């Protein structure tokens, strides 16, 4: 799991995150990456499954947004 995602989305840094799906979409002004993770607690129990959207504008000012999809 990207440390930037953990910080930006307030995820529990003590949990383990397993990437289960990744895809990219190119639409209009945005280049978006979607990553789906399974989150496991310290005991190895599945807590939840969630998707993160990491979108960057293709043209100046090239802003970037990280959010839950």
mmJSON file of the N, C-alpha and C atoms, coordinates in Angstrom:
{"data_MODEL":{"atom_site":{
"group_PDB":["ATOM","ATOM","ATOM","ATOM","ATOM","ATOM","ATOM","ATOM","ATOM","ATOM","ATOM","ATOM","ATOM","ATOM","ATOM","ATOM","ATOM","ATOM","ATOM","ATOM","ATOM","ATOM","ATOM","ATOM","ATOM","ATOM","ATOM","ATOM","ATOM","ATOM","ATOM","ATOM","ATOM","ATOM","ATOM","ATOM","ATOM","ATOM","ATOM","ATOM","ATOM","ATOM","ATOM","ATOM","ATOM","ATOM","ATOM","ATOM","ATOM","ATOM","ATOM","ATOM","ATOM","ATOM","ATOM","ATOM","ATOM","ATOM","ATOM","ATOM","ATOM","ATOM","ATOM","ATOM","ATOM","ATOM","ATOM","ATOM","ATOM","ATOM","ATOM","ATOM","ATOM","ATOM","ATOM","ATOM","ATOM","ATOM","ATOM","ATOM","ATOM","ATOM","ATOM","ATOM","ATOM","ATOM","ATOM","ATOM","ATOM","ATOM","ATOM","ATOM","ATOM","ATOM","ATOM","ATOM","ATOM","ATOM","ATOM","ATOM","ATOM","ATOM","ATOM","ATOM","ATOM","ATOM","ATOM","ATOM","ATOM","ATOM","ATOM","ATOM","ATOM","ATOM","ATOM","ATOM","ATOM","ATOM","ATOM","ATOM","ATOM","ATOM","ATOM","ATOM","ATOM","ATOM","ATOM","ATOM","ATOM","ATOM","ATOM","ATOM","ATOM","ATOM","ATOM","ATOM","ATOM","ATOM","ATOM","ATOM","ATOM","ATOM","ATOM","ATOM","ATOM","ATOM","ATOM","ATOM","ATOM","ATOM","ATOM","ATOM","ATOM","ATOM","ATOM","ATOM","ATOM","ATOM","ATOM","ATOM","ATOM","ATOM","ATOM","ATOM","ATOM","ATOM","ATOM","ATOM","ATOM","ATOM","ATOM","ATOM","ATOM","ATOM","ATOM","ATOM","ATOM","ATOM","ATOM","ATOM","ATOM","ATOM","ATOM","ATOM","ATOM","ATOM","ATOM","ATOM","ATOM","ATOM","ATOM","ATOM","ATOM","ATOM","ATOM","ATOM","ATOM","ATOM","ATOM","ATOM","ATOM","ATOM","ATOM","ATOM","ATOM","ATOM","ATOM"],
"id":[1,2,3,4,5,6,7,8,9,10,11,12,13,14,15,16,17,18,19,20,21,22,23,24,25,26,27,28,29,30,31,32,33,34,35,36,37,38,39,40,41,42,43,44,45,46,47,48,49,50,51,52,53,54,55,56,57,58,59,60,61,62,63,64,65,66,67,68,69,70,71,72,73,74,75,76,77,78,79,80,81,82,83,84,85,86,87,88,89,90,91,92,93,94,95,96,97,98,99,100,101,102,103,104,105,106,107,108,109,110,111,112,113,114,115,116,117,118,119,120,121,122,123,124,125,126,127,128,129,130,131,132,133,134,135,136,137,138,139,140,141,142,143,144,145,146,147,148,149,150,151,152,153,154,155,156,157,158,159,160,161,162,163,164,165,166,167,168,169,170,171,172,173,174,175,176,177,178,179,180,181,182,183,184,185,186,187,188,189,190,191,192,193,194,195,196,197,198,199,200,201,202,203,204,205,206,207],
"type_symbol":["N","C","C","N","C","C","N","C","C","N","C","C","N","C","C","N","C","C","N","C","C","N","C","C","N","C","C","N","C","C","N","C","C","N","C","C","N","C","C","N","C","C","N","C","C","N","C","C","N","C","C","N","C","C","N","C","C","N","C","C","N","C","C","N","C","C","N","C","C","N","C","C","N","C","C","N","C","C","N","C","C","N","C","C","N","C","C","N","C","C","N","C","C","N","C","C","N","C","C","N","C","C","N","C","C","N","C","C","N","C","C","N","C","C","N","C","C","N","C","C","N","C","C","N","C","C","N","C","C","N","C","C","N","C","C","N","C","C","N","C","C","N","C","C","N","C","C","N","C","C","N","C","C","N","C","C","N","C","C","N","C","C","N","C","C","N","C","C","N","C","C","N","C","C","N","C","C","N","C","C","N","C","C","N","C","C","N","C","C","N","C","C","N","C","C","N","C","C","N","C","C","N","C","C","N","C","C"],
"label_atom_id":["N","CA","C","N","CA","C","N","CA","C","N","CA","C","N","CA","C","N","CA","C","N","CA","C","N","CA","C","N","CA","C","N","CA","C","N","CA","C","N","CA","C","N","CA","C","N","CA","C","N","CA","C","N","CA","C","N","CA","C","N","CA","C","N","CA","C","N","CA","C","N","CA","C","N","CA","C","N","CA","C","N","CA","C","N","CA","C","N","CA","C","N","CA","C","N","CA","C","N","CA","C","N","CA","C","N","CA","C","N","CA","C","N","CA","C","N","CA","C","N","CA","C","N","CA","C","N","CA","C","N","CA","C","N","CA","C","N","CA","C","N","CA","C","N","CA","C","N","CA","C","N","CA","C","N","CA","C","N","CA","C","N","CA","C","N","CA","C","N","CA","C","N","CA","C","N","CA","C","N","CA","C","N","CA","C","N","CA","C","N","CA","C","N","CA","C","N","CA","C","N","CA","C","N","CA","C","N","CA","C","N","CA","C","N","CA","C","N","CA","C","N","CA","C","N","CA","C","N","CA","C","N","CA","C","N","CA","C","N","CA","C"],
"label_alt_id":[null,null,null,null,null,null,null,null,null,null,null,null,null,null,null,null,null,null,null,null,null,null,null,null,null,null,null,null,null,null,null,null,null,null,null,null,null,null,null,null,null,null,null,null,null,null,null,null,null,null,null,null,null,null,null,null,null,null,null,null,null,null,null,null,null,null,null,null,null,null,null,null,null,null,null,null,null,null,null,null,null,null,null,null,null,null,null,null,null,null,null,null,null,null,null,null,null,null,null,null,null,null,null,null,null,null,null,null,null,null,null,null,null,null,null,null,null,null,null,null,null,null,null,null,null,null,null,null,null,null,null,null,null,null,null,null,null,null,null,null,null,null,null,null,null,null,null,null,null,null,null,null,null,null,null,null,null,null,null,null,null,null,null,null,null,null,null,null,null,null,null,null,null,null,null,null,null,null,null,null,null,null,null,null,null,null,null,null,null,null,null,null,null,null,null,null,null,null,null,null,null,null,null,null,null,null,null],
"label_comp_id":["UNK","UNK","UNK","UNK","UNK","UNK","UNK","UNK","UNK","UNK","UNK","UNK","UNK","UNK","UNK","UNK","UNK","UNK","UNK","UNK","UNK","UNK","UNK","UNK","UNK","UNK","UNK","UNK","UNK","UNK","UNK","UNK","UNK","UNK","UNK","UNK","UNK","UNK","UNK","UNK","UNK","UNK","UNK","UNK","UNK","UNK","UNK","UNK","UNK","UNK","UNK","UNK","UNK","UNK","UNK","UNK","UNK","UNK","UNK","UNK","UNK","UNK","UNK","UNK","UNK","UNK","UNK","UNK","UNK","UNK","UNK","UNK","UNK","UNK","UNK","UNK","UNK","UNK","UNK","UNK","UNK","UNK","UNK","UNK","UNK","UNK","UNK","UNK","UNK","UNK","UNK","UNK","UNK","UNK","UNK","UNK","UNK","UNK","UNK","UNK","UNK","UNK","UNK","UNK","UNK","UNK","UNK","UNK","UNK","UNK","UNK","UNK","UNK","UNK","UNK","UNK","UNK","UNK","UNK","UNK","UNK","UNK","UNK","UNK","UNK","UNK","UNK","UNK","UNK","UNK","UNK","UNK","UNK","UNK","UNK","UNK","UNK","UNK","UNK","UNK","UNK","UNK","UNK","UNK","UNK","UNK","UNK","UNK","UNK","UNK","UNK","UNK","UNK","UNK","UNK","UNK","UNK","UNK","UNK","UNK","UNK","UNK","UNK","UNK","UNK","UNK","UNK","UNK","UNK","UNK","UNK","UNK","UNK","UNK","UNK","UNK","UNK","UNK","UNK","UNK","UNK","UNK","UNK","UNK","UNK","UNK","UNK","UNK","UNK","UNK","UNK","UNK","UNK","UNK","UNK","UNK","UNK","UNK","UNK","UNK","UNK","UNK","UNK","UNK","UNK","UNK","UNK"],
"label_asym_id":["A","A","A","A","A","A","A","A","A","A","A","A","A","A","A","A","A","A","A","A","A","A","A","A","A","A","A","A","A","A","A","A","A","A","A","A","A","A","A","A","A","A","A","A","A","A","A","A","A","A","A","A","A","A","A","A","A","A","A","A","A","A","A","A","A","A","A","A","A","A","A","A","A","A","A","A","A","A","A","A","A","A","A","A","A","A","A","A","A","A","A","A","A","A","A","A","A","A","A","A","A","A","A","A","A","A","A","A","A","A","A","A","A","A","A","A","A","A","A","A","A","A","A","A","A","A","A","A","A","A","A","A","A","A","A","A","A","A","A","A","A","A","A","A","A","A","A","A","A","A","A","A","A","A","A","A","A","A","A","A","A","A","A","A","A","A","A","A","A","A","A","A","A","A","A","A","A","A","A","A","A","A","A","A","A","A","A","A","A","A","A","A","A","A","A","A","A","A","A","A","A","A","A","A","A","A","A"],
"label_entity_id":["1","1","1","1","1","1","1","1","1","1","1","1","1","1","1","1","1","1","1","1","1","1","1","1","1","1","1","1","1","1","1","1","1","1","1","1","1","1","1","1","1","1","1","1","1","1","1","1","1","1","1","1","1","1","1","1","1","1","1","1","1","1","1","1","1","1","1","1","1","1","1","1","1","1","1","1","1","1","1","1","1","1","1","1","1","1","1","1","1","1","1","1","1","1","1","1","1","1","1","1","1","1","1","1","1","1","1","1","1","1","1","1","1","1","1","1","1","1","1","1","1","1","1","1","1","1","1","1","1","1","1","1","1","1","1","1","1","1","1","1","1","1","1","1","1","1","1","1","1","1","1","1","1","1","1","1","1","1","1","1","1","1","1","1","1","1","1","1","1","1","1","1","1","1","1","1","1","1","1","1","1","1","1","1","1","1","1","1","1","1","1","1","1","1","1","1","1","1","1","1","1","1","1","1","1","1","1"],
"label_seq_id":[1,1,1,2,2,2,3,3,3,4,4,4,5,5,5,6,6,6,7,7,7,8,8,8,9,9,9,10,10,10,11,11,11,12,12,12,13,13,13,14,14,14,15,15,15,16,16,16,17,17,17,18,18,18,19,19,19,20,20,20,21,21,21,22,22,22,23,23,23,24,24,24,25,25,25,26,26,26,27,27,27,28,28,28,29,29,29,30,30,30,31,31,31,32,32,32,33,33,33,34,34,34,35,35,35,36,36,36,37,37,37,38,38,38,39,39,39,40,40,40,41,41,41,42,42,42,43,43,43,44,44,44,45,45,45,46,46,46,47,47,47,48,48,48,49,49,49,50,50,50,51,51,51,52,52,52,53,53,53,54,54,54,55,55,55,56,56,56,57,57,57,58,58,58,59,59,59,60,60,60,61,61,61,62,62,62,63,63,63,64,64,64,65,65,65,66,66,66,67,67,67,68,68,68,69,69,69],
"pdbx_PDB_ins_code":[null,null,null,null,null,null,null,null,null,null,null,null,null,null,null,null,null,null,null,null,null,null,null,null,null,null,null,null,null,null,null,null,null,null,null,null,null,null,null,null,null,null,null,null,null,null,null,null,null,null,null,null,null,null,null,null,null,null,null,null,null,null,null,null,null,null,null,null,null,null,null,null,null,null,null,null,null,null,null,null,null,null,null,null,null,null,null,null,null,null,null,null,null,null,null,null,null,null,null,null,null,null,null,null,null,null,null,null,null,null,null,null,null,null,null,null,null,null,null,null,null,null,null,null,null,null,null,null,null,null,null,null,null,null,null,null,null,null,null,null,null,null,null,null,null,null,null,null,null,null,null,null,null,null,null,null,null,null,null,null,null,null,null,null,null,null,null,null,null,null,null,null,null,null,null,null,null,null,null,null,null,null,null,null,null,null,null,null,null,null,null,null,null,null,null,null,null,null,null,null,null,null,null,null,null,null,null],
"Cartn_x":[0.856,0.0,0.894,0.563,1.265,1.098,2.211,2.158,1.351,1.396,0.636,-0.866,-1.329,-2.739,-3.121,-2.278,-2.555,-2.725,-1.833,-1.899,-3.11,-3.281,-4.339,-5.743,-5.927,-7.257,-7.451,-6.493,-6.576,-6.782,-6.011,-6.105,-5.237,-5.557,-4.815,-3.468,-2.381,-1.049,-0.601,-1.291,-0.933,-1.613,-2.557,-3.253,-2.473,-2.787,-2.169,-3.161,-2.657,-3.507,-3.025,-3.949,-3.62,-4.315,-3.525,-4.071,-4.694,-5.987,-6.658,-7.096,-7.117,-7.508,-6.954,-6.483,-5.953,-6.356,-6.844,-7.199,-7.007,-6.776,-6.599,-7.69,-8.132,-9.138,-8.674,-8.814,-8.41,-9.659,-10.169,-11.411,-11.258,-11.481,-11.446,-10.144,-10.254,-9.079,-8.373,-8.993,-8.446,-7.836,-6.732,-6.113,-6.3,-7.13,-7.492,-7.044,-6.484,-6.123,-7.051,-7.591,-8.462,-7.779,-7.619,-7.009,-7.944,-8.247,-9.118,-8.257,-8.476,-7.69,-8.587,-8.021,-8.6,-7.785,-8.473,-7.807,-7.915,-6.776,-6.718,-6.192,-6.797,-6.32,-5.079,-4.575,-3.347,-3.476,-4.695,-4.922,-5.144,-5.135,-5.33,-6.771,-7.68,-9.105,-9.411,-10.21,-10.626,-11.529,-11.149,-11.924,-12.904,-12.406,-13.25,-12.508,-13.258,-12.711,-13.109,-12.166,-12.465,-11.646,-12.095,-11.423,-10.969,-9.749,-9.164,-9.079,-9.448,-9.306,-8.183,-7.194,-6.067,-6.124,-6.612,-6.853,-5.924,-5.352,-4.469,-4.97,-5.018,-5.395,-4.263,-4.622,-3.624,-3.015,-3.667,-3.221,-2.944,-2.116,-1.806,-3.078,-3.105,-1.982,-1.668,-2.149,-1.849,-2.209,-3.347,-3.754,-4.051,-3.921,-4.1,-5.078,-5.962,-6.936,-6.888,-6.795,-6.838,-8.092,-8.964,-10.221,-10.698,-11.713,-12.378,-13.302,-13.358,-14.208,-15.582],
"Cartn_y":[-1.184,0.0,1.236,2.15,3.416,4.223,4.663,5.452,6.735,7.279,8.491,8.233,7.06,6.707,6.574,5.932,5.745,7.096,8.03,9.365,10.156,10.209,11.027,10.56,9.24,8.689,8.266,8.612,8.282,6.792,5.963,4.519,4.102,2.967,2.45,1.9,2.543,2.138,0.805,0.318,-0.965,-2.14,-1.853,-2.913,-3.286,-4.463,-4.935,-4.73,-4.271,-4.013,-4.859,-5.626,-6.515,-6.006,-5.654,-5.2,-6.384,-6.258,-7.37,-7.022,-5.71,-5.316,-3.928,-3.737,-2.439,-2.186,-0.972,-0.62,0.872,1.243,2.644,3.04,4.294,4.827,6.207,6.459,7.724,8.37,9.398,10.049,11.562,12.187,13.643,14.207,15.078,15.725,14.864,13.749,12.963,11.635,11.318,9.996,9.41,8.383,7.853,6.41,6.133,4.771,4.345,3.136,2.574,1.339,1.307,0.16,-0.338,-1.623,-2.233,-3.049,-2.821,-3.468,-4.225,-5.261,-5.905,-5.42,-5.045,-4.566,-5.633,-5.983,-6.998,-6.375,-6.743,-6.247,-7.023,-6.706,-7.322,-8.828,-9.324,-10.762,-11.49,-10.75,-11.364,-11.485,-10.829,-10.859,-9.798,-10.174,-9.223,-8.168,-6.906,-5.795,-5.265,-5.045,-4.512,-4.593,-4.366,-4.235,-2.849,-2.128,-0.774,-0.451,0.585,1.022,2.464,2.722,4.06,4.568,5.848,6.504,7.532,7.414,8.348,9.006,10.256,10.94,12.138,12.252,13.365,14.018,15.363,16.085,15.971,15.81,15.65,16.974,18.071,19.379,20.267,21.3,22.194,22.677,22.721,22.641,21.222,20.173,18.778,18.431,18.919,18.637,17.153,16.699,15.281,15.152,14.15,13.885,12.411,12.143,10.776,10.67,9.694,9.559,8.112,7.832,6.541,6.596,5.527,5.494,4.968],
"Cartn_z":[0.0,0.0,0.0,-0.841,-0.959,0.335,0.937,2.179,1.988,0.796,0.496,0.625,0.192,0.321,1.79,2.573,4.003,4.684,4.39,5.004,4.5,3.183,2.577,2.961,3.101,3.368,4.82,5.681,7.115,7.364,6.667,6.86,8.041,8.63,9.774,9.297,9.702,9.24,9.826,10.858,11.468,10.773,9.892,9.168,7.914,7.378,6.14,5.005,3.863,2.703,1.535,0.954,-0.156,-1.415,-2.432,-3.704,-4.432,-4.779,-5.457,-6.883,-7.216,-8.572,-8.864,-10.085,-10.498,-11.946,-12.217,-13.59,-13.806,-15.059,-15.435,-16.413,-16.28,-17.199,-17.646,-18.926,-19.521,-20.096,-19.393,-19.825,-19.785,-20.915,-20.967,-20.435,-19.439,-18.853,-17.818,-17.409,-16.304,-16.732,-16.092,-16.17,-14.774,-14.648,-13.329,-13.156,-11.993,-11.609,-10.486,-10.594,-9.567,-8.997,-7.685,-7.023,-5.932,-5.955,-4.957,-4.002,-2.713,-1.667,-0.7,-0.104,1.068,2.257,3.332,4.548,5.628,6.219,7.274,8.561,9.696,10.99,11.427,12.636,13.137,13.331,13.513,13.704,12.38,11.277,9.966,9.537,10.258,9.911,8.854,7.865,6.845,7.477,7.326,7.881,6.837,5.621,4.546,3.214,2.158,0.813,0.318,-0.279,-0.743,-1.986,-2.711,-3.935,-3.776,-4.231,-4.21,-5.648,-5.83,-7.131,-7.016,-7.889,-7.938,-9.312,-9.357,-10.629,-10.799,-11.987,-12.32,-13.6,-13.59,-14.806,-15.82,-17.088,-18.147,-18.596,-18.252,-18.711,-17.508,-17.702,-16.574,-15.903,-14.595,-13.651,-13.166,-13.816,-13.474,-12.029,-11.563,-10.177,-10.002,-8.765,-8.442,-7.288,-7.373,-6.324,-5.952,-4.643,-4.127,-3.275,-3.587,-2.851,-2.89,-2.069,-2.167,-3.373,-4.142,-5.335,-4.978],
"occupancy":[1.0,1.0,1.0,1.0,1.0,1.0,1.0,1.0,1.0,1.0,1.0,1.0,1.0,1.0,1.0,1.0,1.0,1.0,1.0,1.0,1.0,1.0,1.0,1.0,1.0,1.0,1.0,1.0,1.0,1.0,1.0,1.0,1.0,1.0,1.0,1.0,1.0,1.0,1.0,1.0,1.0,1.0,1.0,1.0,1.0,1.0,1.0,1.0,1.0,1.0,1.0,1.0,1.0,1.0,1.0,1.0,1.0,1.0,1.0,1.0,1.0,1.0,1.0,1.0,1.0,1.0,1.0,1.0,1.0,1.0,1.0,1.0,1.0,1.0,1.0,1.0,1.0,1.0,1.0,1.0,1.0,1.0,1.0,1.0,1.0,1.0,1.0,1.0,1.0,1.0,1.0,1.0,1.0,1.0,1.0,1.0,1.0,1.0,1.0,1.0,1.0,1.0,1.0,1.0,1.0,1.0,1.0,1.0,1.0,1.0,1.0,1.0,1.0,1.0,1.0,1.0,1.0,1.0,1.0,1.0,1.0,1.0,1.0,1.0,1.0,1.0,1.0,1.0,1.0,1.0,1.0,1.0,1.0,1.0,1.0,1.0,1.0,1.0,1.0,1.0,1.0,1.0,1.0,1.0,1.0,1.0,1.0,1.0,1.0,1.0,1.0,1.0,1.0,1.0,1.0,1.0,1.0,1.0,1.0,1.0,1.0,1.0,1.0,1.0,1.0,1.0,1.0,1.0,1.0,1.0,1.0,1.0,1.0,1.0,1.0,1.0,1.0,1.0,1.0,1.0,1.0,1.0,1.0,1.0,1.0,1.0,1.0,1.0,1.0,1.0,1.0,1.0,1.0,1.0,1.0,1.0,1.0,1.0,1.0,1.0,1.0,1.0,1.0,1.0,1.0,1.0,1.0],
"B_iso_or_equiv":[0.0,0.0,0.0,0.0,0.0,0.0,0.0,0.0,0.0,0.0,0.0,0.0,0.0,0.0,0.0,0.0,0.0,0.0,0.0,0.0,0.0,0.0,0.0,0.0,0.0,0.0,0.0,0.0,0.0,0.0,0.0,0.0,0.0,0.0,0.0,0.0,0.0,0.0,0.0,0.0,0.0,0.0,0.0,0.0,0.0,0.0,0.0,0.0,0.0,0.0,0.0,0.0,0.0,0.0,0.0,0.0,0.0,0.0,0.0,0.0,0.0,0.0,0.0,0.0,0.0,0.0,0.0,0.0,0.0,0.0,0.0,0.0,0.0,0.0,0.0,0.0,0.0,0.0,0.0,0.0,0.0,0.0,0.0,0.0,0.0,0.0,0.0,0.0,0.0,0.0,0.0,0.0,0.0,0.0,0.0,0.0,0.0,0.0,0.0,0.0,0.0,0.0,0.0,0.0,0.0,0.0,0.0,0.0,0.0,0.0,0.0,0.0,0.0,0.0,0.0,0.0,0.0,0.0,0.0,0.0,0.0,0.0,0.0,0.0,0.0,0.0,0.0,0.0,0.0,0.0,0.0,0.0,0.0,0.0,0.0,0.0,0.0,0.0,0.0,0.0,0.0,0.0,0.0,0.0,0.0,0.0,0.0,0.0,0.0,0.0,0.0,0.0,0.0,0.0,0.0,0.0,0.0,0.0,0.0,0.0,0.0,0.0,0.0,0.0,0.0,0.0,0.0,0.0,0.0,0.0,0.0,0.0,0.0,0.0,0.0,0.0,0.0,0.0,0.0,0.0,0.0,0.0,0.0,0.0,0.0,0.0,0.0,0.0,0.0,0.0,0.0,0.0,0.0,0.0,0.0,0.0,0.0,0.0,0.0,0.0,0.0,0.0,0.0,0.0,0.0,0.0,0.0],
"pdbx_formal_charge":[null,null,null,null,null,null,null,null,null,null,null,null,null,null,null,null,null,null,null,null,null,null,null,null,null,null,null,null,null,null,null,null,null,null,null,null,null,null,null,null,null,null,null,null,null,null,null,null,null,null,null,null,null,null,null,null,null,null,null,null,null,null,null,null,null,null,null,null,null,null,null,null,null,null,null,null,null,null,null,null,null,null,null,null,null,null,null,null,null,null,null,null,null,null,null,null,null,null,null,null,null,null,null,null,null,null,null,null,null,null,null,null,null,null,null,null,null,null,null,null,null,null,null,null,null,null,null,null,null,null,null,null,null,null,null,null,null,null,null,null,null,null,null,null,null,null,null,null,null,null,null,null,null,null,null,null,null,null,null,null,null,null,null,null,null,null,null,null,null,null,null,null,null,null,null,null,null,null,null,null,null,null,null,null,null,null,null,null,null,null,null,null,null,null,null,null,null,null,null,null,null,null,null,null,null,null,null],
"auth_seq_id":[1,1,1,2,2,2,3,3,3,4,4,4,5,5,5,6,6,6,7,7,7,8,8,8,9,9,9,10,10,10,11,11,11,12,12,12,13,13,13,14,14,14,15,15,15,16,16,16,17,17,17,18,18,18,19,19,19,20,20,20,21,21,21,22,22,22,23,23,23,24,24,24,25,25,25,26,26,26,27,27,27,28,28,28,29,29,29,30,30,30,31,31,31,32,32,32,33,33,33,34,34,34,35,35,35,36,36,36,37,37,37,38,38,38,39,39,39,40,40,40,41,41,41,42,42,42,43,43,43,44,44,44,45,45,45,46,46,46,47,47,47,48,48,48,49,49,49,50,50,50,51,51,51,52,52,52,53,53,53,54,54,54,55,55,55,56,56,56,57,57,57,58,58,58,59,59,59,60,60,60,61,61,61,62,62,62,63,63,63,64,64,64,65,65,65,66,66,66,67,67,67,68,68,68,69,69,69],
"auth_comp_id":["UNK","UNK","UNK","UNK","UNK","UNK","UNK","UNK","UNK","UNK","UNK","UNK","UNK","UNK","UNK","UNK","UNK","UNK","UNK","UNK","UNK","UNK","UNK","UNK","UNK","UNK","UNK","UNK","UNK","UNK","UNK","UNK","UNK","UNK","UNK","UNK","UNK","UNK","UNK","UNK","UNK","UNK","UNK","UNK","UNK","UNK","UNK","UNK","UNK","UNK","UNK","UNK","UNK","UNK","UNK","UNK","UNK","UNK","UNK","UNK","UNK","UNK","UNK","UNK","UNK","UNK","UNK","UNK","UNK","UNK","UNK","UNK","UNK","UNK","UNK","UNK","UNK","UNK","UNK","UNK","UNK","UNK","UNK","UNK","UNK","UNK","UNK","UNK","UNK","UNK","UNK","UNK","UNK","UNK","UNK","UNK","UNK","UNK","UNK","UNK","UNK","UNK","UNK","UNK","UNK","UNK","UNK","UNK","UNK","UNK","UNK","UNK","UNK","UNK","UNK","UNK","UNK","UNK","UNK","UNK","UNK","UNK","UNK","UNK","UNK","UNK","UNK","UNK","UNK","UNK","UNK","UNK","UNK","UNK","UNK","UNK","UNK","UNK","UNK","UNK","UNK","UNK","UNK","UNK","UNK","UNK","UNK","UNK","UNK","UNK","UNK","UNK","UNK","UNK","UNK","UNK","UNK","UNK","UNK","UNK","UNK","UNK","UNK","UNK","UNK","UNK","UNK","UNK","UNK","UNK","UNK","UNK","UNK","UNK","UNK","UNK","UNK","UNK","UNK","UNK","UNK","UNK","UNK","UNK","UNK","UNK","UNK","UNK","UNK","UNK","UNK","UNK","UNK","UNK","UNK","UNK","UNK","UNK","UNK","UNK","UNK","UNK","UNK","UNK","UNK","UNK","UNK"],
"auth_asym_id":["A","A","A","A","A","A","A","A","A","A","A","A","A","A","A","A","A","A","A","A","A","A","A","A","A","A","A","A","A","A","A","A","A","A","A","A","A","A","A","A","A","A","A","A","A","A","A","A","A","A","A","A","A","A","A","A","A","A","A","A","A","A","A","A","A","A","A","A","A","A","A","A","A","A","A","A","A","A","A","A","A","A","A","A","A","A","A","A","A","A","A","A","A","A","A","A","A","A","A","A","A","A","A","A","A","A","A","A","A","A","A","A","A","A","A","A","A","A","A","A","A","A","A","A","A","A","A","A","A","A","A","A","A","A","A","A","A","A","A","A","A","A","A","A","A","A","A","A","A","A","A","A","A","A","A","A","A","A","A","A","A","A","A","A","A","A","A","A","A","A","A","A","A","A","A","A","A","A","A","A","A","A","A","A","A","A","A","A","A","A","A","A","A","A","A","A","A","A","A","A","A","A","A","A","A","A","A"],
"auth_atom_id":["N","CA","C","N","CA","C","N","CA","C","N","CA","C","N","CA","C","N","CA","C","N","CA","C","N","CA","C","N","CA","C","N","CA","C","N","CA","C","N","CA","C","N","CA","C","N","CA","C","N","CA","C","N","CA","C","N","CA","C","N","CA","C","N","CA","C","N","CA","C","N","CA","C","N","CA","C","N","CA","C","N","CA","C","N","CA","C","N","CA","C","N","CA","C","N","CA","C","N","CA","C","N","CA","C","N","CA","C","N","CA","C","N","CA","C","N","CA","C","N","CA","C","N","CA","C","N","CA","C","N","CA","C","N","CA","C","N","CA","C","N","CA","C","N","CA","C","N","CA","C","N","CA","C","N","CA","C","N","CA","C","N","CA","C","N","CA","C","N","CA","C","N","CA","C","N","CA","C","N","CA","C","N","CA","C","N","CA","C","N","CA","C","N","CA","C","N","CA","C","N","CA","C","N","CA","C","N","CA","C","N","CA","C","N","CA","C","N","CA","C","N","CA","C","N","CA","C","N","CA","C","N","CA","C","N","CA","C","N","CA","C"],
"pdbx_PDB_model_num":[1,1,1,1,1,1,1,1,1,1,1,1,1,1,1,1,1,1,1,1,1,1,1,1,1,1,1,1,1,1,1,1,1,1,1,1,1,1,1,1,1,1,1,1,1,1,1,1,1,1,1,1,1,1,1,1,1,1,1,1,1,1,1,1,1,1,1,1,1,1,1,1,1,1,1,1,1,1,1,1,1,1,1,1,1,1,1,1,1,1,1,1,1,1,1,1,1,1,1,1,1,1,1,1,1,1,1,1,1,1,1,1,1,1,1,1,1,1,1,1,1,1,1,1,1,1,1,1,1,1,1,1,1,1,1,1,1,1,1,1,1,1,1,1,1,1,1,1,1,1,1,1,1,1,1,1,1,1,1,1,1,1,1,1,1,1,1,1,1,1,1,1,1,1,1,1,1,1,1,1,1,1,1,1,1,1,1,1,1,1,1,1,1,1,1,1,1,1,1,1,1,1,1,1,1,1,1]
}}}
